[in-house]
Coordinates of C-alpha atoms in Angstrom, one line a residue:
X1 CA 173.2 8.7 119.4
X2 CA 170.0 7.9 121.2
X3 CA 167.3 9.7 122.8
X4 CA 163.8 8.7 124.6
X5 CA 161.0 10.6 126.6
X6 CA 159.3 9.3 129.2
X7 CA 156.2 10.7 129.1
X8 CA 154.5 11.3 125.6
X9 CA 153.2 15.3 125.3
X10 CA 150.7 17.0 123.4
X11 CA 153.3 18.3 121.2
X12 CA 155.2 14.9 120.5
X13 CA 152.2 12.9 119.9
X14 CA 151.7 15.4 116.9
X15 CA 155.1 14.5 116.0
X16 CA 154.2 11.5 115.8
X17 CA 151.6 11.3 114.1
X18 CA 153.1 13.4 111.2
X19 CA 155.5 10.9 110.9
X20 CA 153.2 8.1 110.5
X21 CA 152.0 9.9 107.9
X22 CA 155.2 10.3 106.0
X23 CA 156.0 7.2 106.8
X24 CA 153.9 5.4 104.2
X25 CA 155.1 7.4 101.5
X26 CA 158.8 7.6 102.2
X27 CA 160.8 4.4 100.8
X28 CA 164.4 4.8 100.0
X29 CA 166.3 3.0 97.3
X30 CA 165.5 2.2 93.8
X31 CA 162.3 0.9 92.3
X32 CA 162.3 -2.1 90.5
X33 CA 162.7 -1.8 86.4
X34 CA 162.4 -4.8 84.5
X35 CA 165.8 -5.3 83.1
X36 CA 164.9 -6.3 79.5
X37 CA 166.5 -7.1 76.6
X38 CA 166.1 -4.9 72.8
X39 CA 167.3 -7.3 70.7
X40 CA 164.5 -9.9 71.9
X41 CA 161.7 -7.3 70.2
X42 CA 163.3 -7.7 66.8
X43 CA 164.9 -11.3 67.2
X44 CA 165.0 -14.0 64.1
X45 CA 165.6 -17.3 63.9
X46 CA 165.3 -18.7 60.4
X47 CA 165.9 -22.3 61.9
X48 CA 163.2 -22.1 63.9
X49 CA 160.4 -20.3 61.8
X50 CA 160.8 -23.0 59.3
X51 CA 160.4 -26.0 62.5
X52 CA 157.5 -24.2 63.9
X53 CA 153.9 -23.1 63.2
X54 CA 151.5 -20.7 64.6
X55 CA 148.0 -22.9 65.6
X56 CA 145.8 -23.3 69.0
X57 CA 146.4 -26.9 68.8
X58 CA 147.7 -28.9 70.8
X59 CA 148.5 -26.4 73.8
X60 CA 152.6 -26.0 74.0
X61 CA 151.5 -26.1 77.9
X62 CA 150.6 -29.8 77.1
X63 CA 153.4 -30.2 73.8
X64 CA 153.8 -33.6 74.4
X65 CA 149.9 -34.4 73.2
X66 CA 151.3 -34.1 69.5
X67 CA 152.6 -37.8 69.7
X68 CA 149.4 -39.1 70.9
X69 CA 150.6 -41.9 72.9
X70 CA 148.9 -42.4 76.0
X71 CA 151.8 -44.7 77.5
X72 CA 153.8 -41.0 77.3
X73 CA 150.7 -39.8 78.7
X74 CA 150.4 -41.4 81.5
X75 CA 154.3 -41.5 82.2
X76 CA 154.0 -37.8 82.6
X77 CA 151.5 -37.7 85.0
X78 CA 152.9 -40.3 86.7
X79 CA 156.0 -38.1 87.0
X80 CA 153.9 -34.9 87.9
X81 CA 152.5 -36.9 91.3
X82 CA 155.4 -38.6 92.2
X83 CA 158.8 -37.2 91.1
X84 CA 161.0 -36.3 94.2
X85 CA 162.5 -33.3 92.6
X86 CA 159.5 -31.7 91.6
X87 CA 158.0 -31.9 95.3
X88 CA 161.4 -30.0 96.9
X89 CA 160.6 -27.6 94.5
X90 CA 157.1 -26.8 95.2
X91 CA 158.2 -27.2 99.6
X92 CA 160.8 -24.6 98.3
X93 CA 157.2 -22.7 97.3
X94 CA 155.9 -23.1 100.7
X95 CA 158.8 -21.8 102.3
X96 CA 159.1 -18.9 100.6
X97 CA 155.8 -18.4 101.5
X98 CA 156.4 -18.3 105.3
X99 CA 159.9 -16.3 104.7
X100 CA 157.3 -13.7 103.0
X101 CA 155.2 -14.3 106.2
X102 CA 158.2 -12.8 108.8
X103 CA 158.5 -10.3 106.3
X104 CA 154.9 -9.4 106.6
X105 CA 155.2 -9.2 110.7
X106 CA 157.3 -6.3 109.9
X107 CA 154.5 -4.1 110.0
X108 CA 153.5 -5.2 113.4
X109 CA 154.9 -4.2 116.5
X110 CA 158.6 -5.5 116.8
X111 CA 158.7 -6.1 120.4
X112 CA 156.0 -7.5 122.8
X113 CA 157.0 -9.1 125.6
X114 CA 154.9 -10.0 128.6
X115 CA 157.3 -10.4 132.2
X116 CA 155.5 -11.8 135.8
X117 CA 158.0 -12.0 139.1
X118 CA 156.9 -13.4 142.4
X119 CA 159.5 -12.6 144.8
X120 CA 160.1 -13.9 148.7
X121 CA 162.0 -12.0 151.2
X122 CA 162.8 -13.0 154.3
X123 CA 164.2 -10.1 156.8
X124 CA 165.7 -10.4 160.3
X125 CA 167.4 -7.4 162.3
X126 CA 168.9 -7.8 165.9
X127 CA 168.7 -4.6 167.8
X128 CA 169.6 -4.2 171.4
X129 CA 167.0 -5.9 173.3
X130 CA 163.9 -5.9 170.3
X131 CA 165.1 -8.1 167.7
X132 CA 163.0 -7.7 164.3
X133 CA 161.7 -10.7 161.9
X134 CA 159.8 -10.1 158.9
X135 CA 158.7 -12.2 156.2
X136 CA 156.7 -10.9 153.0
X137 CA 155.9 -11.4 149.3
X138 CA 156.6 -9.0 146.5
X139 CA 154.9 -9.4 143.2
X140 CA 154.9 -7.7 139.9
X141 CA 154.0 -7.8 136.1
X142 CA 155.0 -6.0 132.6
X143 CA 154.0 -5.7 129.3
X144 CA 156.9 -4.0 126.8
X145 CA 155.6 -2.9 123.3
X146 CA 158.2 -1.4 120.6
X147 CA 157.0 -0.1 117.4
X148 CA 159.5 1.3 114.6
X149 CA 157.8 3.0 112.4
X150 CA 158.6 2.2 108.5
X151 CA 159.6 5.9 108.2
X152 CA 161.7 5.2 105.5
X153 CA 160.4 1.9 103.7
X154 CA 162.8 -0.6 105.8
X155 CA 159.9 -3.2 106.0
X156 CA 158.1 -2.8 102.9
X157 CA 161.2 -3.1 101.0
X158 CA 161.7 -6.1 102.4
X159 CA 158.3 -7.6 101.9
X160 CA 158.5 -6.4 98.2
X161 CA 161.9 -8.6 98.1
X162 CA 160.1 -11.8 99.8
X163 CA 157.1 -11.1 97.7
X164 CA 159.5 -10.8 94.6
X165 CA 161.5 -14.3 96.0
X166 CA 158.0 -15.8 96.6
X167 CA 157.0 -15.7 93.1
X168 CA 160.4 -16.3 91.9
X169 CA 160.0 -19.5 93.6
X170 CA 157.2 -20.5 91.5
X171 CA 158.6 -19.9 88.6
X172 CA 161.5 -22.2 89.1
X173 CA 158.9 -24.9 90.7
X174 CA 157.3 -24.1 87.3
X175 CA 160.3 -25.0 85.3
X176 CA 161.4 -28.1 87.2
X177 CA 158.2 -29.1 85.8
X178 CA 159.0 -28.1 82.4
X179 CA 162.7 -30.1 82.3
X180 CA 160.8 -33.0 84.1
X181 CA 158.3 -33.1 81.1
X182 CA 160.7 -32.8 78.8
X183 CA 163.1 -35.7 80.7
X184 CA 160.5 -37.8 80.9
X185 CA 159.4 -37.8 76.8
X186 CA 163.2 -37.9 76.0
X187 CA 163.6 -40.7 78.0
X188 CA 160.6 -42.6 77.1
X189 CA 161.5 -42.1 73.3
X190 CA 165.0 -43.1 74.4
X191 CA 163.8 -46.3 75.6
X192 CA 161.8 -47.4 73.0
X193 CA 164.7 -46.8 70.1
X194 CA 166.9 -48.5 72.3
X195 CA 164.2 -51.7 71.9
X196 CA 163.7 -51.1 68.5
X197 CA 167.9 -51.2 67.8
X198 CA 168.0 -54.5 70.3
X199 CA 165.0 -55.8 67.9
X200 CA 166.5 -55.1 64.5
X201 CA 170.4 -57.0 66.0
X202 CA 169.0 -60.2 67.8
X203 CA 166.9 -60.4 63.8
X204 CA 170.5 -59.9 62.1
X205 CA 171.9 -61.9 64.7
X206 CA 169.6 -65.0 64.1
X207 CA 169.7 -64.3 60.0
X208 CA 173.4 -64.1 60.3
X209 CA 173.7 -67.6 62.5
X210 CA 171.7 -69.6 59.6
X211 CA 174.1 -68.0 57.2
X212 CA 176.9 -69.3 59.5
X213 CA 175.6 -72.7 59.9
X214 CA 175.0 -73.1 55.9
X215 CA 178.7 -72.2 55.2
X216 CA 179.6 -74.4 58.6
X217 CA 178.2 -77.2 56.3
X218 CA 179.4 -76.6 53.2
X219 CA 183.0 -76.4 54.4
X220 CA 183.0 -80.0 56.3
X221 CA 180.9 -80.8 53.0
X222 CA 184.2 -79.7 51.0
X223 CA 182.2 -77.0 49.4
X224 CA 183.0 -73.8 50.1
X225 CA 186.5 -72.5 51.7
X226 CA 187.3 -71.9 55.6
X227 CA 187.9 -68.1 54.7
X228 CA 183.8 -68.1 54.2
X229 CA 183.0 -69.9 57.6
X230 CA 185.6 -67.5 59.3
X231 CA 183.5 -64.6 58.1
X232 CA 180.7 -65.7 58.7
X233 CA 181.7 -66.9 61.9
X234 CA 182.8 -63.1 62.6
X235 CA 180.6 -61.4 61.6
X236 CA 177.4 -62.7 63.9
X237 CA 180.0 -62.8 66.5
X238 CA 180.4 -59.2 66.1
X239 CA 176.7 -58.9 66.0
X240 CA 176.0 -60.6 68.8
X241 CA 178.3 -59.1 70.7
X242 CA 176.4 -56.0 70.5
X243 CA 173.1 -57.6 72.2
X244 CA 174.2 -57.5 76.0
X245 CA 175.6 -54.2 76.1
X246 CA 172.0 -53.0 74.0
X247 CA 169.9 -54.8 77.0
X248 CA 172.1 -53.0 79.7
X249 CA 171.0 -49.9 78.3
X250 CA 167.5 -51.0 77.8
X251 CA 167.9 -51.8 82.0
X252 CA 169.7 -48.7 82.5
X253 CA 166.5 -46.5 80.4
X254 CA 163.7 -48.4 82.5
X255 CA 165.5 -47.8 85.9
X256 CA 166.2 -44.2 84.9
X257 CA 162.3 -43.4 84.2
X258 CA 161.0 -45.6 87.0
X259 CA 163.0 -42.8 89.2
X260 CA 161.4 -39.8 86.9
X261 CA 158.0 -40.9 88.2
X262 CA 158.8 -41.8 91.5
X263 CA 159.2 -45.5 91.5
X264 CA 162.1 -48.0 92.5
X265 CA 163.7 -49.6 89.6
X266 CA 161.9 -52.8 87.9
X267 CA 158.6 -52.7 85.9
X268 CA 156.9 -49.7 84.9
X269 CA 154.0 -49.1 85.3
X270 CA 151.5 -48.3 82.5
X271 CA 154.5 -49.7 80.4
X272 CA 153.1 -51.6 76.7
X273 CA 155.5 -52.8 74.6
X274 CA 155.6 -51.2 71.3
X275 CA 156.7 -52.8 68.0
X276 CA 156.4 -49.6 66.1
X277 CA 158.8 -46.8 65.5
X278 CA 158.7 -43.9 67.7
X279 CA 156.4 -40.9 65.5
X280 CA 158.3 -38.1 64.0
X281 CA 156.2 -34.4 64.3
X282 CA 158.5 -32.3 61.5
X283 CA 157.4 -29.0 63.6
X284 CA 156.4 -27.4 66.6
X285 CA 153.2 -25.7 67.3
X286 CA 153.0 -22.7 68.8
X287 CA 150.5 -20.2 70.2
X288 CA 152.8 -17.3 70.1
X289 CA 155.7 -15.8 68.4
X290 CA 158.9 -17.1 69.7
X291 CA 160.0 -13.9 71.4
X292 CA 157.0 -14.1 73.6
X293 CA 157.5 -17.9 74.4
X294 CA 161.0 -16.9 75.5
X295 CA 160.4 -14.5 77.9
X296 CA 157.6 -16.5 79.2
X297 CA 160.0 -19.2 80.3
X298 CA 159.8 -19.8 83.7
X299 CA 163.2 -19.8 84.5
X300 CA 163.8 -16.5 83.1
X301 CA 161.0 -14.8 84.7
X302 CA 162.5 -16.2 87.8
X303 CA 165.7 -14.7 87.0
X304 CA 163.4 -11.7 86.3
X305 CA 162.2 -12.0 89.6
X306 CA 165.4 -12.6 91.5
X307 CA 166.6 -9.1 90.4
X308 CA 163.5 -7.4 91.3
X309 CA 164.4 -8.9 94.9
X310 CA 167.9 -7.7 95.0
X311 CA 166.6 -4.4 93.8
X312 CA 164.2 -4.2 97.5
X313 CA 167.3 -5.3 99.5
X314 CA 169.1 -2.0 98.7
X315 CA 166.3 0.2 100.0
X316 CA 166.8 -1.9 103.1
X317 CA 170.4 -1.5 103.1
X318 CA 169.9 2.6 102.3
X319 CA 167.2 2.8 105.2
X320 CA 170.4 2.4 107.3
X321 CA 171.7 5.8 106.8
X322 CA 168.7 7.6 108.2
X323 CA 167.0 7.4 111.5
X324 CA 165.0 5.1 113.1
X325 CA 161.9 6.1 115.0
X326 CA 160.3 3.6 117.8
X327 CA 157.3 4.1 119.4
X328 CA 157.9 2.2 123.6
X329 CA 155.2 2.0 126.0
X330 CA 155.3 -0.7 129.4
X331 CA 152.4 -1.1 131.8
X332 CA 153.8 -2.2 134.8
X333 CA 151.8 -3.3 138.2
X334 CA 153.7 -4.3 141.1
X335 CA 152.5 -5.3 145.2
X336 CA 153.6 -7.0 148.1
X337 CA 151.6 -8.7 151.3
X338 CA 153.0 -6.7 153.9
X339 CA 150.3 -5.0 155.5
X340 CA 149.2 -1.5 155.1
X341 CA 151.3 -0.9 151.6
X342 CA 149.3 0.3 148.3
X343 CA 149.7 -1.4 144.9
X344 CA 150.9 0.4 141.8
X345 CA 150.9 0.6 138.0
X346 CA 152.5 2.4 136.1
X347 CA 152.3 3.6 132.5
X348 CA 155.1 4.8 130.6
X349 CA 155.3 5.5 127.0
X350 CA 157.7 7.7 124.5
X351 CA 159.3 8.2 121.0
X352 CA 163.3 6.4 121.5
X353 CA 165.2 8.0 117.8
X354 CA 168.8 5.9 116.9
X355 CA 170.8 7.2 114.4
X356 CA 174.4 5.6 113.8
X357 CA 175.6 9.2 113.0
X358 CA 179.1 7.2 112.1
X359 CA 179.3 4.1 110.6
X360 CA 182.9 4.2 109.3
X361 CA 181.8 2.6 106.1
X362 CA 179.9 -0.2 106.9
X363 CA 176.5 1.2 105.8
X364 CA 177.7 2.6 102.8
X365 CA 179.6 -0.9 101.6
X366 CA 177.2 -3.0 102.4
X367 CA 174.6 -0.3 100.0
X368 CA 177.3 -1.2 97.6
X369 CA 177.5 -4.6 98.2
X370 CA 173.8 -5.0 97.2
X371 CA 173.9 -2.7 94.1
X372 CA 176.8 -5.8 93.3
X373 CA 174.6 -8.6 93.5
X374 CA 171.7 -6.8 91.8
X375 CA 173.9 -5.6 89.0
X376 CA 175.1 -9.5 88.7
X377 CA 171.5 -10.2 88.9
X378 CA 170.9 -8.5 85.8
X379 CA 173.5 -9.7 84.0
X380 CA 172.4 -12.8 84.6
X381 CA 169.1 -12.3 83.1
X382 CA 170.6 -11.2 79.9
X383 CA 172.5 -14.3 79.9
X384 CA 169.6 -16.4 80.7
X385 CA 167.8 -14.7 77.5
X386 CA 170.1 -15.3 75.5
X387 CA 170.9 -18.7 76.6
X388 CA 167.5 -19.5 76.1
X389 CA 167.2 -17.9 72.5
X390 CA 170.5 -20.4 71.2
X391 CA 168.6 -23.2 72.7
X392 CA 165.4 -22.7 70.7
X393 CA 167.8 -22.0 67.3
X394 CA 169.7 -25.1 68.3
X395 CA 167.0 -27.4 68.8
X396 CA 165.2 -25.7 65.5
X397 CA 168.4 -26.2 63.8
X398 CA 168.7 -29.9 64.8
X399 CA 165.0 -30.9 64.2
X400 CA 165.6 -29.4 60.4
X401 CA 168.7 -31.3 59.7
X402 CA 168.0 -34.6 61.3
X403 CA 164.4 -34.8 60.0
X404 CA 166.7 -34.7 56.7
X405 CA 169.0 -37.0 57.4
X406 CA 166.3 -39.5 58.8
X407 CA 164.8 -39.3 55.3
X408 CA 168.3 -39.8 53.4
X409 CA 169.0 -43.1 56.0
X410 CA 165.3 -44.1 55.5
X411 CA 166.3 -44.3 51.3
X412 CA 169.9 -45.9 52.4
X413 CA 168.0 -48.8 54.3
X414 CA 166.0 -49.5 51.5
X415 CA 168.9 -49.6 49.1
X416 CA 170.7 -51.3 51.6
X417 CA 167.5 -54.1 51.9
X418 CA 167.6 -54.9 48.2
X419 CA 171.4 -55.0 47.9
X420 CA 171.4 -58.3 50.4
X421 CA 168.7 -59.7 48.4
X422 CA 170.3 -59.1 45.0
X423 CA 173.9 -60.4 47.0
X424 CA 172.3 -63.3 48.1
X425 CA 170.5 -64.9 44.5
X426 CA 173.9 -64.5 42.9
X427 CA 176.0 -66.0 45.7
X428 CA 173.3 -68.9 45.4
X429 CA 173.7 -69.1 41.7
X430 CA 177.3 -68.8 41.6
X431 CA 178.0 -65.3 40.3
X432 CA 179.5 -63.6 43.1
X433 CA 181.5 -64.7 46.6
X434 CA 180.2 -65.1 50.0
X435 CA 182.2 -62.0 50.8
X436 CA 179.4 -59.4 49.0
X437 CA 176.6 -61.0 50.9
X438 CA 178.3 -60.5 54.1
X439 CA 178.7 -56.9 52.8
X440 CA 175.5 -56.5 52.1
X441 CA 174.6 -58.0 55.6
X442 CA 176.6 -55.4 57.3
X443 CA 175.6 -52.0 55.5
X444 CA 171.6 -53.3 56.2
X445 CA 172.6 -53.7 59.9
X446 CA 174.7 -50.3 59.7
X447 CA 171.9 -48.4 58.0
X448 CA 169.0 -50.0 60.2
X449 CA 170.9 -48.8 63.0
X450 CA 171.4 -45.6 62.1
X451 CA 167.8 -45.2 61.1
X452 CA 166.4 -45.6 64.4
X453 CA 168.9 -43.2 66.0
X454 CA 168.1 -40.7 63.3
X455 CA 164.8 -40.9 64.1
X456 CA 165.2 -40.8 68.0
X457 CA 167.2 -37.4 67.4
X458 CA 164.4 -36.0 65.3
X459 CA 161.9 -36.2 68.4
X460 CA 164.8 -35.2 70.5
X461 CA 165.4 -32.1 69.1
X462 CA 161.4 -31.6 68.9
X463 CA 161.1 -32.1 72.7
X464 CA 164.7 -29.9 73.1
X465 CA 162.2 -27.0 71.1
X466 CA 159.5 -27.5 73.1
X467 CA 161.1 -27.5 76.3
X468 CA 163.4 -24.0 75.0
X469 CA 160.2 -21.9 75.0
X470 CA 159.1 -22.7 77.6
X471 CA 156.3 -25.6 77.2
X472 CA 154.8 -27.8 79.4
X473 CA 154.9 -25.3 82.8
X474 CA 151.3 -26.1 83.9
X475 CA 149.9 -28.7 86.0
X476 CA 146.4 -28.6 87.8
X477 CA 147.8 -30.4 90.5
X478 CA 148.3 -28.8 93.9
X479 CA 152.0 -27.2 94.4
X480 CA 151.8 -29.6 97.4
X481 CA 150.1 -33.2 97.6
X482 CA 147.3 -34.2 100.3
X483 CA 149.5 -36.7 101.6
X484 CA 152.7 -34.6 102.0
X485 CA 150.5 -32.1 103.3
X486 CA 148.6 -34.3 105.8
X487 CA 152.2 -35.5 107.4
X488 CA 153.2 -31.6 107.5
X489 CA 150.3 -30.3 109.2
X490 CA 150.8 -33.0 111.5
X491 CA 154.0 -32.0 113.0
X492 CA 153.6 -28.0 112.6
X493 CA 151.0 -25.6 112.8
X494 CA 151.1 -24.2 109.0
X495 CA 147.7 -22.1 108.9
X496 CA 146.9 -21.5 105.9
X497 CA 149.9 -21.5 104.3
X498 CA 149.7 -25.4 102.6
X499 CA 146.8 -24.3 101.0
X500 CA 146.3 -23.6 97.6
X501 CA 146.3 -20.0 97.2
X502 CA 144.3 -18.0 94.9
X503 CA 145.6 -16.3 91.8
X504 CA 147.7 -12.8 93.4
X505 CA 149.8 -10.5 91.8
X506 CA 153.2 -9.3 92.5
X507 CA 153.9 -6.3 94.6
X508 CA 155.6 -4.7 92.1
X509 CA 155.3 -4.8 88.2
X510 CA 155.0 -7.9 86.3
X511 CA 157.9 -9.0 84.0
X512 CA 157.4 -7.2 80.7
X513 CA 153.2 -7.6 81.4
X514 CA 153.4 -10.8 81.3
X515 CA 150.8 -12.3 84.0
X516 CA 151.7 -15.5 85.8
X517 CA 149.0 -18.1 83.8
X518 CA 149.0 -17.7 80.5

């Protein structure tokens, strides 16, 4: 159904402006409430109070300072400048910033449209005896302006949805940074007990091949049996065996962080070789209760966020069922050059009102189709809470028990140390076969090995903890480097919009009162 004056009375510009009143105050759908989880208030983990601490120092936004290895150091900021992943995510940033830009124009005039013709007529009539010929121009211009008024909250509910998606994108730029911190220590740490375990085989290897040679001569010296030079012979076989496919994964590591910090595969930069074992930290520090931590993780204040979004786009969908109200007006000036004739312009201006009195459903479902996706919304918060609380316990849980079984491997090395000594002075003395000292031989290499992996899943599950609450979300660095930025400003006119913007707020309330820095 649709209606429009032509001319805009006394009486109707009253109307009007009594609908512009209204209209600011009038927004249809729900408002956003933050969907929350009880259980989070009054959550315990006794895993992870006994693998944490409360203390100031070292920031969890900066966790990985607790090593104090300033190869990790500069690995991660490395990774911070360069890392492809993390740049898409913070473009993703700027592009929901321009998405919340057309949302903004919503408040504007919807339609403005400027129209010039120039048009040439040429006119020839035959009659009787005077034939007629004329030739003229005929000009004209136009400028169209509709306005629909936000009489029911159409347009701010969907700026408060790209607002809401604006900062959601943040928060998952935020925690690409977080799993990038986190894959980048793991990795490094990965790396270094992968070195260590080649290390500790190529020195059983070589201790085993002097064994092998001595029994190689005392068998063609009639000594000692064949069965001892077989086993000998098999054994640093067996060890050496395991050196190639050690220095492919040693390859493998180095290629896989070169790409974490943005570099082709081959030598690292900043990279010292270390002939110490990785540190082992038996405990987190925090700056909060765990709780907190949780729903501070970026990606579960995006999720947060996301529903808050979903929760505008059904006031948009409801602002379907009511009216709409647009405000036209056109200034139109038209001439020609045939002599004696007048130009003219003409104003026109009125209210037009649309209403889809009958929309067989389709308003209605696709209300409900929104309320769908925010109600899946939600329940993927809850699961994203929840998700997040296991993998705090879980990391808590590991750090406890492999922090104990590193110190029950690092006894079992030592044991396993003195038993190849004590194997070797009586094979040399005659008191015991050449079969115990290859025993001994393989428990040390067994236990060594074991050791280092021990340890490596110790700071694992340490980094795992650190990373499940949340830590290591902060960077100084722009969303956006000058570089990329230069080339992007180059080809399109962004404004202002590559620019760092100052610290804003949310159109609507903040997850649970947390603010966006901490």
């Amino acid at each position: 159904m649709h209606s429009s004056a032509a001319l805009l009375t006394r009486s109707g510009q009253l109307l009007l402006l009594g609908a512009l009143g209204l209209g600011g105050c009038m927004r249809v759908g729900p408002d956003f409430q933050p969907p929350g989880e009880a259980w989070i208030k009054l959550w315990e983990s006794p895993a992870l109070e006994q693998s944490s601490q409360q203390g100031l120092s070292p920031d969890i936004r900066q966790w990985w300072q607790v090593f104090a290895d300033p190869v990790l150091d500069a690995l991660i900021a490395e990774s911070d400048a360069h890392n492809a992943n993390l740049k898409i995510m913070g473009l993703r940033v700027m592009e929901a910033r321009a998405q919340l830009g057309i949302a903004q124009s919503g408040r504007y005039p919807q339609l403005q449209q400027a129209s010039a013709e120039s048009l040439y007529t040429h006119r020839s009539q035959s009659s009787g005896s005077n034939p007629q010929d004329s030739r003229f121009w005929q000009y004209s211009a136009g400028f169209d302006i509709g306005w629909e008024l936000d009489f029911w909250g159409r347009f701010s509910r969907a700026i408060e949805s790209s607002d809401a998606s604006y900062f959601a994108a943040q928060a998952n730029y935020e925690d690409a940074r977080v799993l990038l911190r986190a894959q980048v220590a793991q990795t490094y740490f990965s790396l270094r007990t992968t070195e260590a375990r080649l290390r500790v085989a190529r020195e059983n290897a070589r201790q085993q091949r002097r064994n092998f040679e001595i029994t190689e001569k005392l068998f063609k010296s009639g000594q000692n049996a064949e069965l001892d030079l077989q086993q000998a012979k098999t054994q640093y076989l067996g060890t050496l065996s395991s050196i190639p496919d050690l220095e492919d994964q040693v390859q493998r590591t180095r290629n896989a962080l070169a790409v974490l910090i943005g570099q082709p595969p081959g030598a690292l930069p900043h990279r010292v070789e270390s002939e110490g074992l990785i540190p082992l930290i038996d405990r987190a520090v925090l700056q909060d209760v765990p709780a907190n931590l949780l729903l501070r993780r970026p990606d579960v204040r995006a999720a947060e966020l996301n529903v808050a979004a979903q929760s505008a786009l059904i006031g948009v969908a409801k602002s379907d069922f009511y009216p709409s109200l647009t405000l036209f007006g056109s200034i139109v000036w038209s001439a020609n050059s045939l002599g004696g004739t007048s130009n003219s312009l003409d104003l026109i201006g009125g209210p037009s009102l649309r209403w889809n009195l009958f929309d067989h459903g389709q308003i209605s479902n696709n209300v409900r189709v929104q309320d769908a996706r925010l109600q899946q919304l939600i329940e993927a918060y809850r699961d994203k809470v929840r998700q997040a609380a296991r993998e705090a316990d879980d990391a808590a849980s590991g750090l406890s028990r492999s922090l104990e079984r590193e110190r029950i491997l690092r006894e079992g090395e030592i044991a396993a140390r003195r038993s190849l000594v004590l194997a070797s002075a009586q094979y040399r003395e005659g008191y015991s076969d050449f079969q115990r000292v290859l025993d001994a031989q393989r428990a040390l290499l067994e236990q060594q090995d074991n050791y280092l992996i021990s340890r490596s899943n110790a700071v694992s599950n340490l980094i795992a903890l650190y990373k499940a609450l949340g830590g290591g979300w902060y960077s100084a660095q722009p969303t956006v480097d000058q570089a990329t930025r230069q080339v992007m400003e180059k080809r399109t006119d962004w404004g202002d919009l590559l620019k760092e913007p100052a610290a804003a707020q949310p159109a609507f309330p903040t997850p649970h009162g947390v603010t966006v820095d901490e």
